């Protein structure tokens, strides 16, 4: 249920009071020096965007930032739950903090993000990592001041996850401390309703909620006026943007609204779900002035039986038809995808259909994952007879197929002139690094003053779509 305005105002007042009190308490702990926070982010772009909001709030509470764990007064890990490996890494890194905490007992250790929305994980931290002071989930990142205040004021451990109501709430107006200054992240929607059978995201990020087009446009304009040149719209499934708004808006409509804004910036978006990617969307991209012709379109598996078991809602043929339409409208489009190898019950023959799809489409990059069972998902209860070593062999086979296809195709760009947005300068190597419209990395020699501008680069080398070139 929506909160009443008085309730909202009371919460905002509490938040402001906590910001001030945390600032005071931390200043005492840091003996008058500026308190330092180290924030480490695991996982996807959405987590990166969340961390920018956590950092924005930490700045409000008087923190500066450090990369050095031993210098920090507060260490905050924003975790990812999408695969086992990511979780192991977090446990390992939290384990490593034990000694740092022993040396510096005043250090505050906080762990947040997707992993912490899972009951069994929070419990494991409670039992096995007693030196962690604060544990909170994705639904309560806006409550960081209140949570930190509780830790500092009581000296007790604090655990907080979102309840049912949090799954429906969108918090606007949080301060953002952005990591980059050319490319900016802009979240358009939160959560996911798809329940792909292998995926933990709907369980930890809750139901789909779209921000209003007005709020998105306001943040978009803010980014432009701060000098951002590339804006990446984020959501687990951007193509279902707007369906649940009081006045429904399609993602294509949102894109058209943003595309109408003047400037020399670019727009990208991710992630697209093939079942919701419409021809209207592809037409909009083709006709737009600012939207890059590049699309991240995860297909996950090439076999229709496996796609069904994954609950993906499209067939191989529908996926290929979508790609064909995209290429017809935008012959220069670059495509990337996500693939899961070894879904429970997948046979070698079915896996071969993944390999053939990769060869057929010709992606510029693959993000390939070995299936990893996740607590609470439907796939975790399915029979999974293929041994891990065999799945690893399949995985290698897929990478080899991609390398072969990609090596051939990637030559096609040689000699072309690309419009590159310069993002970084590596002064030691005397090189600039930027990205083409198709999201390919491109290195070339040039003056550091070009960072932030568009240049034309003639491609002289293309190794698996990593480009080198000369300024034109
Ligand atoms: N095992 C392996 N890969 C997964 N992904 C999501 N859940 C799992 C899982 N349980 C992959 C999908 C998704 C990407 C972000 O992570 O390919 O698109
Ligand atoms: Fe996970 Fe599927 Fe939602 Fe993507 S669309 S976040 S894979 S459930």
XYZ file of C-alpha atoms and ligand atoms in Angstrom:
498
model
C 0.000 0.000 0.000
C 1.183 3.527 -0.740
C 2.366 5.412 2.298
C 0.517 8.438 3.578
C 2.248 11.794 3.072
C 2.590 12.333 6.875
C 4.291 8.960 7.210
C 6.699 9.875 4.399
C 7.489 13.204 5.995
C 8.135 11.606 9.400
C 10.504 9.120 7.746
C 12.334 11.915 5.950
C 12.762 13.803 9.214
C 14.086 10.676 10.904
C 16.482 10.182 7.991
C 17.827 13.721 8.226
C 18.297 13.415 11.995
C 20.195 10.141 11.515
C 22.428 11.700 8.833
C 23.480 14.413 11.283
C 23.959 12.036 14.171
C 26.000 9.541 12.151
C 28.193 12.431 10.958
C 28.852 13.430 14.583
C 29.418 9.908 15.880
C 31.761 9.047 13.013
C 33.747 12.218 13.428
C 34.368 11.244 17.068
C 35.387 7.711 16.020
C 37.766 9.077 13.384
C 39.174 11.448 16.045
C 38.154 14.559 14.177
C 39.533 13.412 10.802
C 37.215 12.870 7.845
C 35.870 9.289 8.194
C 36.729 7.013 5.288
C 34.493 4.426 3.657
C 35.481 1.642 1.302
C 32.637 0.433 -0.901
C 33.134 -2.696 -2.997
C 30.562 -3.715 -5.569
C 29.995 -7.221 -6.904
C 27.840 -8.203 -9.862
C 25.795 -6.329 -12.394
C 25.335 -2.714 -13.468
C 22.252 -2.416 -11.305
C 24.444 -3.060 -8.287
C 26.922 -0.452 -9.505
C 24.031 2.017 -9.699
C 22.857 1.031 -6.203
C 26.373 1.538 -4.853
C 26.387 5.043 -6.304
C 23.297 5.739 -4.185
C 24.899 4.202 -1.108
C 27.967 6.356 -1.681
C 25.805 9.426 -2.182
C 24.268 8.830 1.227
C 27.665 8.170 2.824
C 28.864 11.509 1.465
C 25.853 13.166 3.088
C 26.988 11.626 6.370
C 30.426 13.169 5.983
C 32.403 10.222 4.583
C 35.141 10.366 1.972
C 36.210 7.262 0.094
C 39.258 5.034 0.027
C 40.221 1.864 -1.856
C 42.429 0.747 1.015
C 40.698 -1.563 3.483
C 43.230 -0.854 6.239
C 42.523 2.885 6.065
C 38.744 2.560 6.165
C 36.479 3.358 9.118
C 33.590 1.681 7.319
C 33.734 -1.190 4.831
C 30.624 -1.871 2.792
C 30.279 -4.828 0.401
C 27.366 -4.650 -2.041
C 26.891 -8.280 -3.005
C 25.556 -10.334 -5.932
C 23.551 -13.555 -5.660
C 23.191 -14.504 -9.288
C 25.687 -17.388 -9.189
C 27.504 -19.452 -6.565
C 30.931 -18.124 -7.546
C 29.923 -14.562 -6.780
C 28.708 -15.663 -3.362
C 31.900 -17.620 -2.575
C 33.948 -14.568 -3.418
C 31.940 -12.470 -0.973
C 32.296 -15.031 1.832
C 36.049 -15.185 1.153
C 36.418 -11.429 1.209
C 34.274 -11.004 4.325
C 36.419 -13.716 5.953
C 39.538 -11.700 5.136
C 38.192 -8.712 7.059
C 38.461 -10.571 10.362
C 42.106 -9.625 10.851
C 41.572 -6.017 9.829
C 38.774 -5.761 12.366
C 41.033 -7.289 15.036
C 43.642 -4.590 14.365
C 41.023 -1.864 14.319
C 38.021 -2.756 16.514
C 36.260 0.541 15.730
C 35.929 -0.502 12.060
C 32.312 -0.935 10.950
C 31.681 -3.789 8.545
C 28.474 -3.760 6.524
C 27.281 -6.218 3.893
C 24.293 -5.467 1.666
C 22.729 -6.242 -1.710
C 21.107 -9.234 -3.372
C 22.755 -11.968 -1.276
C 21.458 -10.377 1.904
C 17.831 -10.520 0.753
C 18.121 -14.292 1.170
C 17.242 -15.523 4.647
C 19.797 -18.360 4.646
C 22.633 -15.995 3.726
C 21.789 -13.429 6.412
C 21.661 -16.342 8.869
C 25.067 -17.585 7.776
C 26.555 -14.124 8.310
C 24.884 -13.951 11.709
C 26.340 -17.308 12.770
C 29.726 -17.468 11.059
C 30.878 -13.851 10.755
C 30.183 -12.297 14.169
C 32.332 -9.245 13.413
C 29.954 -8.024 10.678
C 27.996 -5.126 12.197
C 25.321 -4.459 9.619
C 23.461 -6.627 7.096
C 20.781 -5.194 4.822
C 19.049 -6.038 1.552
C 18.376 -4.291 -1.758
C 14.976 -2.996 -0.669
C 16.276 -0.822 2.138
C 19.320 0.922 0.679
C 17.564 4.255 1.284
C 17.600 3.468 5.005
C 21.398 3.425 5.272
C 21.481 6.490 7.598
C 18.956 4.953 10.012
C 20.710 1.574 9.960
C 24.181 3.007 10.526
C 22.821 5.189 13.267
C 21.378 2.150 15.017
C 24.732 0.344 14.815
C 26.644 3.340 16.177
C 24.153 4.297 18.875
C 23.511 0.797 20.267
C 26.751 -1.042 19.445
C 24.522 -3.975 18.454
C 24.471 -5.884 15.199
C 21.694 -4.788 12.854
C 19.930 -6.988 10.269
C 17.248 -5.628 7.922
C 15.606 -7.004 4.807
C 12.701 -5.715 2.747
C 9.174 -6.794 3.655
C 6.313 -7.300 1.187
C 5.557 -3.566 0.984
C 9.148 -2.779 0.013
C 8.659 -4.869 -3.117
C 6.307 -2.220 -4.402
C 8.036 0.937 -3.331
C 10.271 3.225 -5.386
C 12.342 5.763 -3.530
C 13.110 8.888 -5.542
C 15.513 11.659 -4.719
C 18.413 9.753 -3.144
C 21.767 11.494 -3.591
C 24.062 9.792 -6.120
C 27.841 9.816 -6.025
C 28.763 8.754 -9.540
C 31.899 6.696 -10.193
C 32.385 7.826 -13.768
C 32.096 11.143 -15.534
C 31.418 10.301 -19.181
C 29.059 7.325 -18.918
C 26.214 7.541 -16.414
C 23.797 4.851 -15.222
C 20.109 5.617 -15.055
C 17.789 3.028 -13.529
C 14.393 3.040 -15.227
C 12.884 0.070 -13.446
C 13.518 -2.198 -10.498
C 12.838 -5.886 -9.955
C 11.713 -8.592 -12.320
C 8.504 -10.588 -12.772
C 9.743 -13.190 -15.215
C 10.813 -15.940 -12.880
C 13.133 -17.656 -15.316
C 13.423 -20.992 -13.546
C 17.177 -20.721 -12.837
C 17.222 -17.116 -11.669
C 17.307 -15.742 -8.144
C 16.785 -12.106 -9.176
C 12.971 -11.981 -8.839
C 13.385 -13.499 -5.369
C 15.893 -10.921 -4.157
C 14.917 -7.809 -6.092
C 11.175 -8.235 -5.877
C 8.397 -7.320 -8.268
C 8.781 -5.135 -11.338
C 8.399 -1.431 -10.572
C 8.903 1.293 -13.177
C 9.925 4.843 -12.397
C 7.731 7.530 -13.856
C 8.812 8.926 -17.250
C 8.956 12.373 -15.586
C 11.425 11.217 -12.925
C 13.544 9.467 -15.562
C 13.559 12.489 -17.857
C 14.536 14.763 -14.965
C 17.519 12.555 -14.069
C 18.447 12.252 -17.738
C 18.561 16.040 -18.111
C 20.542 16.321 -14.888
C 23.131 13.891 -16.258
C 23.397 15.870 -19.481
C 23.842 19.147 -17.690
C 26.613 17.595 -15.588
C 28.433 16.744 -18.827
C 27.607 13.051 -19.271
C 27.886 11.944 -22.888
C 26.546 8.429 -22.696
C 23.560 7.420 -20.658
C 22.822 3.787 -20.005
C 19.233 3.006 -19.065
C 19.103 0.100 -16.646
C 16.577 -2.528 -15.660
C 16.480 -6.336 -15.370
C 14.087 -6.381 -18.298
C 13.810 -2.879 -19.749
C 11.420 -4.064 -22.451
C 8.640 -4.517 -19.956
C 9.165 -0.966 -18.683
C 6.011 0.964 -17.925
C 3.483 -1.864 -18.013
C 2.503 -1.360 -14.385
C 2.410 2.435 -14.300
C -0.937 4.084 -13.577
C -0.728 5.417 -17.104
C 1.104 2.648 -18.970
C 3.978 3.677 -21.241
C 6.012 1.345 -23.464
C 9.791 1.270 -23.368
C 9.815 2.440 -26.995
C 7.709 5.451 -25.975
C 10.097 6.230 -23.145
C 13.011 6.019 -25.577
C 11.325 8.385 -28.008
C 10.719 10.882 -25.228
C 14.400 10.774 -24.226
C 15.612 10.764 -27.819
C 13.810 14.063 -28.429
C 16.142 15.828 -25.970
C 18.804 17.846 -27.783
C 22.528 17.317 -27.279
C 25.536 15.338 -28.536
C 25.027 12.423 -26.188
C 24.320 8.726 -26.744
C 21.759 6.416 -25.224
C 22.155 2.718 -24.501
C 20.026 0.356 -22.472
C 20.119 -3.057 -20.869
C 18.972 -5.733 -20.374
C 16.503 -6.627 -23.115
C 14.397 -9.742 -22.869
C 13.643 -11.350 -26.247
C 10.066 -12.151 -25.256
C 9.308 -8.445 -24.724
C 11.608 -6.854 -27.320
C 9.156 -5.534 -29.888
C 9.504 -4.455 -33.483
C 8.353 -1.050 -32.246
C 11.483 -1.002 -30.083
C 13.763 -1.903 -32.998
C 12.058 0.645 -35.263
C 12.541 3.273 -32.574
C 16.238 2.456 -32.337
C 16.634 2.580 -36.109
C 14.896 5.961 -36.397
C 16.440 7.594 -33.354
C 19.135 10.246 -33.272
C 20.839 9.246 -30.048
C 20.266 5.544 -29.458
C 23.290 3.373 -30.243
C 22.830 0.503 -32.638
C 23.869 -2.123 -30.152
C 21.711 -4.572 -28.305
C 22.360 -6.946 -25.435
C 19.818 -9.682 -26.053
C 20.344 -12.762 -23.858
C 19.105 -15.981 -25.457
C 20.372 -18.327 -22.674
C 19.913 -21.584 -24.637
C 19.468 -22.681 -28.245
C 17.108 -25.583 -27.688
C 13.365 -24.991 -27.512
C 12.918 -27.693 -24.891
C 15.505 -26.055 -22.644
C 14.080 -22.569 -23.247
C 10.720 -23.867 -22.114
C 12.183 -25.476 -19.004
C 13.887 -22.146 -18.313
C 10.495 -20.401 -18.613
C 11.914 -17.918 -21.112
C 8.735 -17.385 -23.120
C 10.211 -17.476 -26.671
C 11.537 -20.044 -29.109
C 14.804 -20.234 -30.988
C 12.909 -19.352 -34.175
C 11.344 -16.251 -32.586
C 14.754 -15.163 -31.347
C 16.282 -15.554 -34.801
C 13.386 -13.663 -36.390
C 13.949 -10.795 -33.973
C 17.654 -10.698 -34.812
C 16.881 -10.775 -38.534
C 14.482 -7.850 -38.163
C 17.024 -5.882 -36.118
C 19.693 -6.457 -38.788
C 17.302 -5.515 -41.572
C 16.523 -2.198 -39.856
C 20.074 -1.591 -38.609
C 22.655 -3.402 -40.746
C 25.412 -2.006 -38.517
C 23.909 -3.280 -35.249
C 26.185 -5.164 -32.832
C 24.675 -7.916 -30.750
C 25.804 -9.420 -27.464
C 24.163 -12.126 -25.425
C 24.118 -14.194 -22.223
C 24.233 -17.985 -22.316
C 23.842 -20.615 -19.640
C 25.653 -23.905 -20.224
C 24.478 -27.068 -18.474
C 20.964 -26.158 -17.377
C 19.511 -29.171 -15.461
C 18.651 -31.910 -17.904
C 20.285 -30.225 -20.913
C 21.764 -32.907 -23.184
C 24.848 -32.606 -25.356
C 22.618 -32.526 -28.449
C 20.596 -29.667 -26.961
C 23.789 -27.843 -26.059
C 24.837 -28.185 -29.719
C 21.810 -26.073 -30.593
C 23.305 -23.307 -28.459
C 26.580 -23.634 -30.375
C 24.809 -23.505 -33.730
C 22.830 -20.431 -32.707
C 26.056 -18.679 -31.731
C 27.546 -19.505 -35.132
C 24.403 -18.433 -36.939
C 23.959 -15.052 -35.289
C 27.588 -13.937 -34.966
C 27.665 -12.015 -31.686
C 30.358 -9.478 -30.941
C 30.567 -10.776 -27.378
C 29.158 -13.600 -25.299
C 28.666 -13.635 -21.575
C 28.731 -17.349 -20.845
C 27.904 -18.967 -17.528
C 27.915 -22.491 -16.175
C 24.540 -23.179 -14.640
C 24.610 -22.590 -10.903
C 21.744 -23.819 -8.689
C 20.125 -21.055 -6.604
C 18.157 -21.631 -3.420
C 14.408 -21.174 -3.882
C 14.392 -21.340 -7.697
C 12.456 -23.983 -9.610
C 15.505 -25.240 -11.497
C 17.289 -26.021 -8.237
C 14.784 -28.838 -7.691
C 15.249 -30.313 -11.188
C 17.370 -33.365 -11.861
C 20.815 -32.445 -13.021
C 22.595 -35.628 -14.111
C 25.467 -34.204 -16.215
C 28.738 -34.082 -14.234
C 30.468 -30.740 -13.730
C 33.574 -31.795 -15.713
C 31.445 -32.582 -18.725
C 29.675 -29.221 -18.515
C 33.075 -27.540 -18.347
C 34.073 -29.296 -21.579
C 30.890 -28.017 -23.239
C 31.686 -24.570 -21.960
C 35.142 -24.679 -23.568
C 33.606 -25.920 -26.788
C 31.248 -22.963 -26.835
C 34.083 -20.502 -26.267
C 36.076 -22.092 -29.090
C 33.094 -21.818 -31.457
C 32.647 -18.155 -30.549
C 36.332 -17.437 -31.042
C 36.266 -18.965 -34.492
C 33.106 -17.158 -35.598
C 34.169 -13.920 -34.030
C 37.691 -14.036 -35.509
C 36.181 -14.236 -38.994
C 33.489 -11.633 -38.485
C 35.597 -9.192 -36.588
C 37.760 -8.622 -39.662
C 34.766 -7.027 -41.378
C 35.294 -3.802 -39.460
C 38.924 -3.311 -40.598
C 39.478 -0.112 -42.532
C 36.142 1.406 -41.508
C 35.916 4.800 -39.821
C 34.110 4.707 -36.471
C 32.684 7.504 -34.368
C 34.301 6.961 -30.986
C 33.437 8.566 -27.669
C 36.735 9.024 -25.816
C 36.375 7.816 -22.236
C 39.870 7.543 -20.804
C 43.453 8.430 -21.387
C 46.299 6.151 -20.435
C 49.084 8.674 -20.245
C 51.811 6.077 -19.680
C 50.996 4.337 -22.924
C 50.082 7.591 -24.668
C 46.801 6.002 -25.711
C 43.191 7.047 -25.538
C 40.410 4.532 -24.982
C 36.850 4.896 -26.114
C 33.830 3.091 -27.405
C 32.253 2.903 -30.843
C 28.498 3.240 -31.381
C 28.442 -0.558 -31.397
C 29.952 -0.589 -27.886
C 33.327 -1.935 -29.079
C 36.457 -0.882 -27.222
C 38.877 1.094 -29.335
C 42.405 2.289 -28.475
C 44.293 4.929 -30.435
C 46.996 7.538 -29.948
C 45.749 11.035 -29.135
C 45.818 13.992 -26.824
C 44.269 13.528 -23.329
C 42.270 16.727 -23.878
C 40.039 14.684 -26.207
C 38.502 12.755 -23.289
C 34.757 13.380 -23.313
C 34.556 14.236 -26.993
C 33.686 12.299 -30.140
C 36.416 11.562 -32.639
C 36.646 9.659 -35.885
C 38.970 6.685 -35.829
C 40.046 4.492 -38.718
C 40.214 0.875 -37.563
C 43.609 -0.725 -38.257
C 43.363 -3.802 -36.068
C 40.438 -5.881 -34.852
C 41.182 -8.797 -32.541
C 37.959 -10.403 -31.450
C 36.248 -7.069 -31.701
C 38.821 -5.226 -29.622
C 39.873 -2.421 -31.918
C 42.961 -0.342 -32.494
C 43.003 2.554 -34.863
C 44.269 5.954 -35.947
C 42.622 9.314 -35.471
C 41.245 10.630 -38.751
N 23.290 -19.919 -13.230
C 24.068 -19.468 -14.234
N 23.857 -18.303 -14.854
C 22.824 -17.542 -14.430
N 22.372 -16.347 -14.836
C 21.316 -16.012 -14.085
N 21.058 -16.981 -13.183
C 21.994 -17.948 -13.389
C 22.246 -19.194 -12.777
N 21.491 -19.662 -11.791
C 22.951 -15.615 -15.952
C 21.957 -15.412 -17.083
C 21.626 -13.960 -16.967
C 22.922 -13.397 -16.452
C 22.839 -12.063 -15.841
O 23.340 -14.335 -15.498
O 22.611 -15.683 -18.309
O 21.243 -13.378 -18.196
Fe 16.522 -13.325 -14.057
Fe 14.988 -13.866 -16.184
Fe 14.455 -11.683 -14.674
Fe 16.651 -11.725 -16.215
S 14.522 -11.804 -16.942
S 16.537 -11.072 -14.061
S 17.266 -13.894 -16.122
S 14.315 -13.840 -14.028
